[in-house]
Short mmCIF file of C-alpha atoms in Angstrom, two decimals:
data_model
loop_
_atom_site.label_atom_id
_atom_site.label_comp_id
_atom_site.label_asym_id
_atom_site.label_seq_id
_atom_site.Cartn_x
_atom_site.Cartn_y
_atom_site.Cartn_z
CA THR A 17 -60.53 153.33 -26.67
CA THR A 18 -57.42 153.04 -28.82
CA ILE A 19 -59.53 152.21 -31.88
CA ASP A 20 -61.73 155.29 -31.39
CA TYR A 21 -58.64 157.43 -30.93
CA ILE A 22 -57.07 156.24 -34.20
CA ALA A 23 -60.39 156.52 -36.06
CA LYS A 24 -60.61 160.20 -35.15
CA LEU A 25 -56.98 160.81 -36.09
CA ILE A 26 -57.32 159.44 -39.63
CA GLU A 27 -60.33 161.69 -40.26
CA LEU A 28 -58.25 164.86 -39.78
CA ASP A 29 -57.28 166.84 -42.90
CA ASP A 30 -53.57 166.73 -42.06
CA PHE A 31 -53.66 162.94 -41.97
CA ILE A 32 -55.59 162.70 -45.25
CA GLU A 33 -53.13 165.09 -46.95
CA ASN A 34 -50.13 163.22 -45.47
CA ARG A 35 -48.90 166.24 -43.51
CA ILE A 36 -48.10 164.26 -40.38
CA THR A 37 -45.08 163.94 -38.11
CA THR A 38 -44.58 162.96 -34.49
CA ALA A 39 -44.48 166.68 -33.68
CA TRP A 40 -47.93 166.99 -35.30
CA LEU A 41 -49.37 164.38 -32.94
CA ASP A 42 -47.65 165.95 -29.92
CA GLU A 43 -49.19 169.30 -30.87
CA LEU A 44 -52.67 167.75 -31.08
CA ILE A 45 -52.32 166.30 -27.61
CA LYS A 46 -50.94 169.57 -26.20
CA GLU A 47 -53.78 171.62 -27.69
CA LYS A 48 -56.38 169.02 -26.60
CA VAL A 49 -58.10 169.02 -30.00
CA GLU A 50 -61.74 168.00 -29.63
CA GLY A 51 -62.10 164.24 -29.80
CA ILE A 52 -58.38 163.62 -29.25
CA GLY A 53 -57.49 162.47 -25.76
CA GLY A 54 -61.05 161.95 -24.52
CA GLU A 55 -61.48 160.68 -20.98
CA GLU A 56 -57.77 160.31 -20.45
CA GLU A 57 -57.20 164.05 -21.00
CA ASN A 58 -60.03 164.87 -18.60
CA LYS A 59 -58.53 162.55 -16.00
CA LEU A 60 -55.16 164.26 -16.49
CA SER A 61 -56.58 167.74 -15.89
CA LEU A 62 -58.15 166.61 -12.61
CA ASN A 63 -55.03 164.97 -11.23
CA ASN A 64 -52.12 167.14 -12.43
CA HIS A 65 -50.86 167.90 -8.92
CA LEU A 66 -50.92 164.23 -7.96
CA TYR A 67 -49.06 163.27 -11.13
CA VAL A 68 -46.43 165.94 -10.48
CA VAL A 69 -45.94 164.66 -6.92
CA LEU A 70 -45.62 161.06 -8.16
CA GLY A 71 -43.21 162.14 -10.91
CA GLY A 72 -41.10 164.10 -8.45
CA LEU A 73 -40.92 161.23 -5.97
CA ILE A 74 -39.99 158.72 -8.68
CA THR A 75 -37.28 161.06 -10.01
CA ALA A 76 -35.79 161.61 -6.55
CA TYR A 77 -35.94 157.89 -5.73
CA ASP A 78 -34.12 157.00 -8.97
CA LEU A 79 -31.48 159.71 -8.41
CA ASN A 80 -30.80 158.37 -4.91
CA ALA A 81 -30.70 154.76 -6.07
CA GLU A 82 -28.33 155.54 -8.96
CA GLY A 83 -26.04 157.61 -6.72
CA GLU A 84 -25.89 154.85 -4.12
CA LYS A 85 -25.15 152.26 -6.82
CA GLN A 86 -22.25 154.30 -8.22
CA PHE A 87 -20.93 154.94 -4.69
CA LEU A 88 -20.81 151.20 -3.89
CA GLU A 89 -19.26 150.35 -7.26
CA LEU A 90 -16.40 152.80 -6.68
CA LEU A 91 -15.86 151.43 -3.17
CA SER A 92 -15.69 147.88 -4.52
CA LYS A 93 -12.93 149.02 -6.89
CA GLY A 94 -10.94 150.53 -4.03
CA GLN A 95 -11.67 154.10 -5.07
CA LEU A 96 -12.86 156.95 -2.87
CA PRO A 97 -16.32 158.00 -4.12
CA PRO A 98 -17.35 161.67 -4.04
CA GLN A 99 -19.84 162.50 -1.30
CA SER A 100 -22.08 164.15 -3.90
CA LEU A 101 -23.22 160.66 -4.94
CA LEU A 102 -25.05 160.40 -1.60
CA LYS A 103 -26.84 163.72 -2.04
CA MET A 104 -30.03 163.82 0.01
CA VAL A 105 -31.65 166.94 -1.47
CA HIS A 106 -32.60 167.15 -5.14
CA ASP A 107 -34.00 170.14 -7.04
CA ILE A 108 -36.34 168.83 -9.72
CA GLU A 109 -38.19 170.59 -12.52
CA LEU A 110 -41.23 169.03 -14.19
CA ILE A 111 -43.47 170.53 -16.87
CA LEU A 112 -47.03 169.26 -17.20
CA SER A 113 -49.84 170.79 -19.27
CA GLY A 114 -47.74 173.90 -19.89
CA VAL A 115 -47.01 174.53 -16.19
CA LYS A 116 -43.47 174.29 -14.83
CA TYR A 117 -43.16 172.93 -11.29
CA ARG A 118 -39.92 173.63 -9.43
CA LEU A 119 -39.66 171.05 -6.67
CA ARG A 120 -37.29 170.23 -3.84
CA CYS A 121 -37.22 166.60 -2.72
CA THR A 122 -35.43 165.62 0.48
CA CYS A 123 -34.62 162.03 1.40
CA LYS A 124 -35.68 161.34 5.01
CA GLY A 125 -35.10 157.58 5.11
CA ALA A 126 -34.38 154.51 3.02
CA ASN A 127 -37.56 155.00 0.96
CA THR A 128 -39.11 158.13 2.48
CA PHE A 129 -39.05 161.55 0.85
CA GLU A 130 -40.44 165.01 1.53
CA LEU A 131 -41.51 166.89 -1.59
CA ALA A 132 -42.12 170.66 -1.59
CA LEU A 133 -42.19 173.58 -3.98
CA ALA A 134 -38.64 174.91 -4.20
CA ASP A 135 -39.61 178.36 -2.89
CA VAL A 136 -42.06 177.15 -0.18
CA THR A 137 -40.20 174.32 1.53
CA SER A 138 -42.12 174.72 4.81
CA ILE A 139 -45.16 173.05 3.18
CA PHE A 140 -44.43 169.57 1.92
CA VAL A 141 -45.85 166.16 1.07
CA THR A 142 -44.33 163.01 2.54
CA GLY A 143 -44.17 159.92 0.34
CA ASN A 144 -42.81 156.41 0.66
CA VAL A 145 -41.48 154.80 -2.50
CA ARG A 146 -40.49 151.22 -3.23
CA THR A 147 -40.04 149.29 -6.45
CA LEU A 148 -42.18 146.33 -7.49
CA SER A 149 -40.98 143.08 -9.06
CA ASP A 150 -42.47 144.10 -12.44
CA GLY A 151 -40.50 147.36 -12.53
CA GLY A 152 -43.29 149.59 -11.24
CA TYR A 153 -43.25 151.93 -8.25
CA LEU A 154 -45.53 151.60 -5.24
CA ILE A 155 -45.92 155.07 -3.75
CA GLU A 156 -47.74 155.76 -0.48
CA ILE A 157 -48.93 159.32 0.14
CA GLY A 158 -51.19 160.29 3.01
CA GLY A 159 -52.32 156.74 3.65
CA LYS A 160 -53.20 156.08 0.00
CA SER A 161 -51.17 153.89 -2.31
CA HIS A 162 -50.51 154.55 -6.01
CA VAL A 163 -48.82 152.30 -8.56
CA ALA A 164 -46.89 154.05 -11.33
CA TYR A 165 -44.83 152.73 -14.23
CA LEU A 166 -42.08 154.75 -15.86
CA THR A 167 -42.50 154.19 -19.61
CA SER A 168 -39.81 156.62 -20.76
CA LYS A 169 -37.09 158.51 -18.93
CA ALA A 170 -36.53 162.19 -19.57
CA ASP A 171 -33.80 163.26 -22.00
CA VAL A 172 -32.81 166.42 -23.87
CA ALA A 173 -35.50 165.93 -26.52
CA SER A 174 -38.44 164.51 -24.59
CA GLY A 175 -39.86 164.59 -21.09
CA MET A 176 -40.51 161.74 -18.68
CA ARG A 177 -43.52 159.54 -19.43
CA MET A 178 -45.34 157.35 -16.95
CA ASN A 179 -48.53 155.36 -16.56
CA VAL A 180 -50.68 155.75 -13.45
CA GLY A 181 -53.91 153.79 -13.13
CA GLY A 182 -54.18 153.38 -16.89
CA ALA A 183 -53.59 157.08 -17.61
CA ASN A 184 -50.52 157.90 -19.71
CA ILE A 185 -48.79 161.00 -18.34
CA ALA A 186 -46.33 162.85 -20.58
CA PHE A 187 -44.19 165.56 -19.01
CA SER A 188 -42.79 168.11 -21.45
CA PRO A 189 -39.07 168.75 -21.91
CA ASP A 190 -37.82 172.16 -20.85
CA TYR A 191 -38.46 174.51 -23.78
CA ASP A 192 -35.26 176.04 -25.13
CA PRO A 193 -35.72 177.68 -28.56
CA THR A 194 -31.96 178.29 -28.85
CA SER A 195 -31.33 174.54 -29.19
CA LEU A 196 -32.91 172.64 -32.09
CA ARG A 197 -33.52 168.98 -31.31
CA THR A 198 -35.89 166.19 -32.27
CA ASP A 199 -37.21 163.27 -30.26
CA VAL A 200 -37.23 161.12 -33.40
CA ALA A 201 -34.20 158.90 -33.95
CA GLY A 202 -32.91 159.27 -37.49
CA LYS A 203 -30.02 160.18 -39.78
CA LEU A 204 -29.36 163.77 -40.85
CA VAL A 205 -29.35 163.70 -44.66
CA LYS A 206 -29.67 167.33 -45.72
CA LYS A 207 -29.13 170.82 -44.32
CA LEU A 208 -31.72 173.11 -45.90
CA VAL A 209 -30.23 176.41 -44.71
CA VAL A 210 -26.64 177.60 -44.47
CA ASN A 211 -24.80 178.51 -41.30
CA GLY A 212 -25.79 181.99 -40.07
CA ALA A 213 -28.98 182.14 -42.13
CA LYS A 214 -32.08 183.93 -40.84
CA VAL A 215 -35.04 181.58 -40.44
CA LYS A 216 -38.73 182.14 -39.82
CA LYS A 217 -40.88 180.28 -37.30
CA GLY A 218 -42.01 176.96 -38.79
CA GLU A 219 -39.42 177.03 -41.59
CA PRO A 220 -37.72 173.66 -42.37
CA TYR A 221 -34.01 173.75 -41.65
CA ALA A 222 -32.99 170.11 -42.22
CA GLU A 223 -34.20 166.70 -43.32
CA ILE A 224 -33.64 163.40 -41.52
CA GLU A 225 -34.15 159.85 -42.73
CA VAL A 226 -36.43 157.74 -40.54
CA MET A 227 -37.27 154.17 -41.57
CA LYS A 228 -36.38 154.96 -45.23
CA MET A 229 -38.61 158.05 -45.20
CA PHE A 230 -37.52 161.67 -45.22
CA MET A 231 -38.90 164.01 -42.57
CA PRO A 232 -38.36 167.79 -42.38
CA LEU A 233 -37.27 169.44 -39.15
CA LYS A 234 -38.70 172.91 -38.50
CA VAL A 235 -37.56 175.76 -36.30
CA GLU A 236 -39.88 176.66 -33.43
CA GLU A 237 -38.99 180.35 -33.30
CA ALA A 238 -37.59 182.92 -35.71
CA GLY A 239 -33.88 183.64 -35.42
CA ILE A 240 -30.41 183.03 -36.82
CA LEU A 241 -29.39 179.40 -37.24
CA THR A 242 -25.88 178.28 -36.37
CA TRP A 243 -24.68 174.77 -37.16
CA SER A 244 -22.36 173.25 -34.54
#
């Protein structure tokens, strides 16, 4: 339960010594530290392929819906929309549990999609997607229905998050050590290293202010830091 989860967190040395950040918690989940994640992590490991298929179908459905919306808006303004807004084939990349899935999703009807691995398009899964009144997605695959809720859309700092049958699924953002970002909203208050400085892995390079608290940002790989 949530209470058990928190109880185990506050017993960890890092928590007791106040060495915690959101990145610390993300790392615990990624490494599947004993006692953190519990049944939900086990459920995730058993259903990764299903979650990737659901995530891919939701992503393709939203891309199609957004493109169609923009197309109609431009038409209503008397403008000629680009045909790219009605794109039927989408290449999608999702990362789950350290595995990157390169997918190709093709729209075959109003709500029907074929999802395949990008390099093996002859083998595919067919899914039907429609939205529910509460914002969820009802997805039918192979005669079975699944209800999924998108809790967070993907951006440059964090991956897509969704809830399926009570399991919270967090896709990872594409790892790019050449770009330093944080998924925590805050204000940059101090640069700890100068432009062009050599930094070591794990070395703090800046501080941000979050809810009147200061949090260090650390580099993920050794290299030369350039401020832009």
